[in-house]
Amino acid sequence: MNKIIVVYLVIAAAAFLTGLSKGGLGGALGSLVTPLLALIVPATVAIGLSLPILLVGDVCALYAHWGGWDRRIIITMLPSTIIGVIIGALVIGNLSPVTLQHGLGIVALLYTLYKVWERRSANAKTVTLPPWQTHMLGTVTGLASTVANAGGPSFTIYLLSLRVVPSVFVGTSVLYFALLNAIKIPAYASAHILQPDMFLVVAWSIPLIPLGVWSGILLDRHLDMKTFETLILVLLAVTGVILLLK
C-alpha cells in the first residue's frame, strides 16, 4: 500500500480513536493514539501531531459531558500536575527520537498490564489516598502526559481510589485532560515539538473526532465493554511491541 495512504489512514484512525476515547469508552483508546502515530513518523512528531487532535477531542467531549465533573478533584490535582508538565517540558527536549519511540512502546505495554491488573482487582477494596500520594499521582500524570500523551493510567488510579460514580469519572477526566492539554501548548511550543503546520497536517481529520465522540457515547450504552476493551488492549500491546522492535 502506498505510504502516503498509510499515513492518512493512521491519522484518520488516531482522530476517530481520540473521539471514541473522549466519548467515554476507556483510557486504553487515548493511550493508543500517540504510539499509533509513532509507527509512521518519528516519536517527537507523533507527540506533536497528537496534541491538536486531543485538543479538538477535548472541546467535543466538554460539550458532550458539560457539568459532569467534580471541581474539587480538579483543584486538588492541578497544582502538582503543572509541576509534572514543567518537568516533562525540561526532559522531553533532551530525549532522542529513538528513546521517545521506545518509551512510548514501554508506556503502551505498561498500560496494558495495568488494565489487566485493574480487571483482576475489580473487587478489591479501594482506599482514600493521603495527600502526598495525590500530589505524586498529579505530578506523574503531568509528566507522562507531556512526554508521551500518556497520563491516563495514573489519573485513573486516583479516580478509582475516590470511588466516584461513572458519570463523574468520565466528566472529571474530560475537564482535567482538557486543562492539561491546554497547559501543554506552551511547553510543546518552546520545545519545538508543536509547530503551526502540524495543525494543517491533521486539520482534514477533525470531522472524525466528533464522530468518534458520538460513537463512543452510543457504544458506551449498548456495547459489551469488556469485549471491546480486550480488543483495544491487544492492539495496544501489539503497537507497543512494534515500537520497541522498530
Tab-separated table of C-alpha atoms in Angstrom:
chain	number	residue	atom	x	y	z
A	1	MET	CA	0.000	0.000	0.000
A	2	ASN	CA	1.231	3.491	-0.860
A	3	LYS	CA	2.996	5.065	2.125
A	4	ILE	CA	1.002	8.305	1.830
A	5	ILE	CA	-2.254	6.349	2.000
A	6	VAL	CA	-0.999	4.566	5.110
A	7	VAL	CA	-0.174	7.905	6.730
A	8	TYR	CA	-3.668	9.241	6.039
A	9	LEU	CA	-5.292	6.061	7.328
A	10	VAL	CA	-3.285	6.169	10.568
A	11	ILE	CA	-4.092	9.847	11.158
A	12	ALA	CA	-7.773	9.125	10.484
A	13	ALA	CA	-7.682	6.223	12.937
A	14	ALA	CA	-5.954	8.393	15.549
A	15	ALA	CA	-8.590	11.118	15.188
A	16	PHE	CA	-11.507	8.690	15.413
A	17	LEU	CA	-9.994	6.794	18.357
A	18	THR	CA	-9.424	10.085	20.184
A	19	GLY	CA	-13.088	10.960	19.828
A	20	LEU	CA	-14.100	7.443	20.801
A	21	SER	CA	-12.000	7.677	23.962
A	22	LYS	CA	-13.304	11.136	24.847
A	23	GLY	CA	-16.832	9.867	24.335
A	24	GLY	CA	-16.410	7.537	27.286
A	25	LEU	CA	-15.002	4.244	26.020
A	26	GLY	CA	-11.992	3.917	28.285
A	27	GLY	CA	-8.427	5.131	28.646
A	28	ALA	CA	-6.848	2.428	26.501
A	29	LEU	CA	-8.009	4.250	23.371
A	30	GLY	CA	-6.484	7.571	24.361
A	31	SER	CA	-3.163	5.954	25.196
A	32	LEU	CA	-3.134	4.260	21.789
A	33	VAL	CA	-3.156	7.458	19.724
A	34	THR	CA	0.457	8.611	20.129
A	35	PRO	CA	2.026	5.118	19.786
A	36	LEU	CA	-0.122	4.606	16.694
A	37	LEU	CA	1.175	7.799	15.079
A	38	ALA	CA	4.723	6.864	16.113
A	39	LEU	CA	4.501	3.882	13.770
A	40	ILE	CA	4.596	6.208	10.755
A	41	VAL	CA	6.504	9.289	11.950
A	42	PRO	CA	9.321	9.972	14.457
A	43	ALA	CA	8.215	9.897	18.092
A	44	THR	CA	8.659	13.650	18.618
A	45	VAL	CA	6.496	14.364	15.575
A	46	ALA	CA	3.902	11.848	16.769
A	47	ILE	CA	3.670	13.614	20.133
A	48	GLY	CA	3.245	16.982	18.419
A	49	LEU	CA	0.643	15.708	15.966
A	50	SER	CA	-1.333	14.112	18.781
A	51	LEU	CA	-1.906	17.353	20.673
A	52	PRO	CA	-4.068	19.182	18.069
A	53	ILE	CA	-6.184	16.042	17.737
A	54	LEU	CA	-6.527	15.756	21.512
A	55	LEU	CA	-7.431	19.444	21.851
A	56	VAL	CA	-10.277	19.150	19.354
A	57	GLY	CA	-11.389	15.984	21.113
A	58	ASP	CA	-11.395	17.870	24.413
A	59	VAL	CA	-13.699	20.570	23.010
A	60	CYS	CA	-16.151	17.972	21.686
A	61	ALA	CA	-16.051	15.980	24.919
A	62	LEU	CA	-16.590	19.069	27.075
A	63	TYR	CA	-19.731	19.808	25.094
A	64	ALA	CA	-20.933	16.213	25.436
A	65	HIS	CA	-20.190	15.929	29.180
A	66	TRP	CA	-20.664	19.548	30.263
A	67	GLY	CA	-21.101	19.969	34.007
A	68	GLY	CA	-20.479	16.305	34.793
A	69	TRP	CA	-17.230	16.874	36.672
A	70	ASP	CA	-16.168	17.299	40.291
A	71	ARG	CA	-14.342	20.627	40.620
A	72	ARG	CA	-12.746	19.664	43.917
A	73	ILE	CA	-10.861	16.824	42.266
A	74	ILE	CA	-9.594	19.142	39.534
A	75	ILE	CA	-8.477	21.801	42.014
A	76	THR	CA	-6.704	19.204	44.145
A	77	MET	CA	-4.763	17.648	41.261
A	78	LEU	CA	-3.972	20.663	39.086
A	79	PRO	CA	-1.048	22.261	41.033
A	80	SER	CA	1.033	19.076	41.114
A	81	THR	CA	0.030	18.338	37.523
A	82	ILE	CA	1.506	21.668	36.404
A	83	ILE	CA	4.759	20.736	38.140
A	84	GLY	CA	4.750	17.464	36.177
A	85	VAL	CA	4.235	19.359	32.909
A	86	ILE	CA	7.193	21.639	33.676
A	87	ILE	CA	9.434	18.651	34.440
A	88	GLY	CA	8.251	16.924	31.284
A	89	ALA	CA	8.968	20.006	29.160
A	90	LEU	CA	12.534	20.121	30.507
A	91	VAL	CA	13.104	16.420	29.908
A	92	ILE	CA	11.486	15.927	26.517
A	93	GLY	CA	13.820	18.333	24.698
A	94	ASN	CA	16.824	16.234	25.716
A	95	LEU	CA	15.469	12.869	24.591
A	96	SER	CA	16.366	11.352	21.214
A	97	PRO	CA	13.584	10.221	18.837
A	98	VAL	CA	14.610	6.589	19.333
A	99	THR	CA	14.432	6.950	23.122
A	100	LEU	CA	10.998	8.522	22.880
A	101	GLN	CA	9.841	5.817	20.492
A	102	HIS	CA	10.970	3.064	22.848
A	103	GLY	CA	9.486	4.981	25.764
A	104	LEU	CA	6.118	5.058	24.024
A	105	GLY	CA	6.343	1.329	23.452
A	106	ILE	CA	7.064	0.722	27.136
A	107	VAL	CA	4.182	3.020	28.141
A	108	ALA	CA	1.829	1.079	25.865
A	109	LEU	CA	2.863	-2.263	27.358
A	110	LEU	CA	2.803	-0.997	30.941
A	111	TYR	CA	-0.651	0.439	30.428
A	112	THR	CA	-1.849	-2.882	29.033
A	113	LEU	CA	-0.508	-4.656	32.118
A	114	TYR	CA	-2.160	-2.051	34.329
A	115	LYS	CA	-5.544	-2.627	32.714
A	116	VAL	CA	-5.164	-6.401	33.129
A	117	TRP	CA	-4.322	-5.864	36.801
A	118	GLU	CA	-7.279	-3.492	37.140
A	119	ARG	CA	-9.633	-6.209	35.909
A	120	ARG	CA	-8.252	-8.752	38.367
A	121	SER	CA	-8.536	-6.205	41.176
A	122	ALA	CA	-12.032	-5.020	40.259
A	123	ASN	CA	-13.439	-6.270	43.546
A	124	ALA	CA	-10.550	-5.085	45.669
A	125	LYS	CA	-11.272	-2.536	48.348
A	126	THR	CA	-10.245	0.989	47.410
A	127	VAL	CA	-8.916	3.492	49.908
A	128	THR	CA	-8.602	7.250	50.153
A	129	LEU	CA	-5.077	8.291	49.224
A	130	PRO	CA	-3.053	10.502	51.583
A	131	PRO	CA	-2.155	13.998	50.268
A	132	TRP	CA	1.420	13.093	49.321
A	133	GLN	CA	0.225	10.236	47.095
A	134	THR	CA	-2.357	12.512	45.497
A	135	HIS	CA	0.342	15.053	44.639
A	136	MET	CA	2.648	12.298	43.406
A	137	LEU	CA	-0.027	10.983	41.044
A	138	GLY	CA	-0.714	14.521	39.832
A	139	THR	CA	2.967	15.051	39.068
A	140	VAL	CA	3.286	11.677	37.335
A	141	THR	CA	0.169	12.381	35.273
A	142	GLY	CA	1.501	15.749	34.120
A	143	LEU	CA	4.927	14.280	33.350
A	144	ALA	CA	3.629	11.236	31.467
A	145	SER	CA	1.121	13.317	29.540
A	146	THR	CA	3.799	15.813	28.497
A	147	VAL	CA	6.384	13.230	27.489
A	148	ALA	CA	4.086	10.745	25.758
A	149	ASN	CA	0.445	11.929	25.976
A	150	ALA	CA	0.000	9.009	28.367
A	151	GLY	CA	-1.258	10.445	31.634
A	152	GLY	CA	-4.425	8.340	31.715
A	153	PRO	CA	-3.288	5.428	33.929
A	154	SER	CA	-2.135	7.471	36.915
A	155	PHE	CA	-5.190	9.739	36.870
A	156	THR	CA	-7.434	6.695	36.564
A	157	ILE	CA	-5.811	5.182	39.655
A	158	TYR	CA	-6.599	8.384	41.548
A	159	LEU	CA	-10.248	8.437	40.473
A	160	LEU	CA	-10.636	4.763	41.321
A	161	SER	CA	-9.410	5.478	44.844
A	162	LEU	CA	-12.169	8.084	45.232
A	163	ARG	CA	-14.925	5.672	44.134
A	164	VAL	CA	-16.631	8.304	42.005
A	165	VAL	CA	-19.714	7.293	40.023
A	166	PRO	CA	-19.153	6.582	36.294
A	167	SER	CA	-20.690	9.849	35.077
A	168	VAL	CA	-18.447	11.912	37.370
A	169	PHE	CA	-15.482	9.709	36.457
A	170	VAL	CA	-15.896	10.496	32.763
A	171	GLY	CA	-16.829	14.160	33.221
A	172	THR	CA	-13.930	14.870	35.591
A	173	SER	CA	-11.474	13.117	33.278
A	174	VAL	CA	-12.716	15.185	30.343
A	175	LEU	CA	-12.252	18.543	32.093
A	176	TYR	CA	-8.950	17.560	33.709
A	177	PHE	CA	-7.305	16.472	30.470
A	178	ALA	CA	-8.754	19.431	28.570
A	179	LEU	CA	-6.970	21.735	31.024
A	180	LEU	CA	-3.828	19.595	30.988
A	181	ASN	CA	-3.604	19.547	27.192
A	182	ALA	CA	-4.091	23.324	27.074
A	183	ILE	CA	-1.296	23.793	29.621
A	184	LYS	CA	0.999	21.665	27.447
A	185	ILE	CA	0.737	24.010	24.447
A	186	PRO	CA	3.445	26.495	25.533
A	187	ALA	CA	5.631	23.636	26.791
A	188	TYR	CA	5.466	21.857	23.425
A	189	ALA	CA	5.943	25.097	21.513
A	190	SER	CA	9.058	26.024	23.494
A	191	ALA	CA	10.494	22.540	22.897
A	192	HIS	CA	9.686	22.861	19.146
A	193	ILE	CA	7.529	19.736	19.333
A	194	LEU	CA	4.342	21.593	18.416
A	195	GLN	CA	4.507	23.719	15.263
A	196	PRO	CA	1.770	25.573	13.350
A	197	ASP	CA	1.998	23.310	10.299
A	198	MET	CA	1.050	20.319	12.441
A	199	PHE	CA	-2.458	21.737	12.785
A	200	LEU	CA	-2.676	21.819	8.989
A	201	VAL	CA	-1.464	18.227	8.691
A	202	VAL	CA	-4.324	16.885	10.826
A	203	ALA	CA	-6.981	19.521	10.033
A	204	TRP	CA	-8.713	17.318	7.442
A	205	SER	CA	-9.309	14.623	10.078
A	206	ILE	CA	-11.151	16.922	12.518
A	207	PRO	CA	-14.681	15.822	11.424
A	208	LEU	CA	-13.776	12.282	12.504
A	209	ILE	CA	-13.266	13.420	16.112
A	210	PRO	CA	-16.867	14.473	16.938
A	211	LEU	CA	-17.993	11.370	15.032
A	212	GLY	CA	-15.816	9.339	17.370
A	213	VAL	CA	-17.198	11.132	20.444
A	214	TRP	CA	-20.761	10.447	19.332
A	215	SER	CA	-19.881	6.811	18.592
A	216	GLY	CA	-18.245	6.476	21.999
A	217	ILE	CA	-21.346	7.755	23.778
A	218	LEU	CA	-23.559	5.463	21.708
A	219	LEU	CA	-21.395	2.379	22.130
A	220	ASP	CA	-20.997	3.085	25.836
A	221	ARG	CA	-24.723	2.462	26.150
A	222	HIS	CA	-25.009	-0.683	24.034
A	223	LEU	CA	-21.630	-2.436	23.690
A	224	ASP	CA	-20.126	-5.140	25.881
A	225	MET	CA	-17.300	-3.023	27.273
A	226	LYS	CA	-15.211	-5.968	28.446
A	227	THR	CA	-15.037	-7.471	24.960
A	228	PHE	CA	-14.349	-4.116	23.328
A	229	GLU	CA	-11.602	-3.181	25.776
A	230	THR	CA	-9.977	-6.588	25.354
A	231	LEU	CA	-9.610	-5.949	21.629
A	232	ILE	CA	-8.181	-2.496	22.249
A	233	LEU	CA	-5.702	-3.822	24.816
A	234	VAL	CA	-4.492	-6.444	22.354
A	235	LEU	CA	-3.994	-3.726	19.735
A	236	LEU	CA	-2.222	-1.516	22.288
A	237	ALA	CA	0.125	-4.339	23.290
A	238	VAL	CA	0.956	-5.161	19.653
A	239	THR	CA	1.649	-1.484	18.958
A	240	GLY	CA	3.961	-1.321	21.977
A	241	VAL	CA	5.938	-4.344	20.818
A	242	ILE	CA	6.281	-2.931	17.291
A	243	LEU	CA	7.579	0.369	18.680
A	244	LEU	CA	10.167	-1.434	20.802
A	245	LEU	CA	11.348	-3.528	17.850
A	246	LYS	CA	11.114	-0.787	15.215
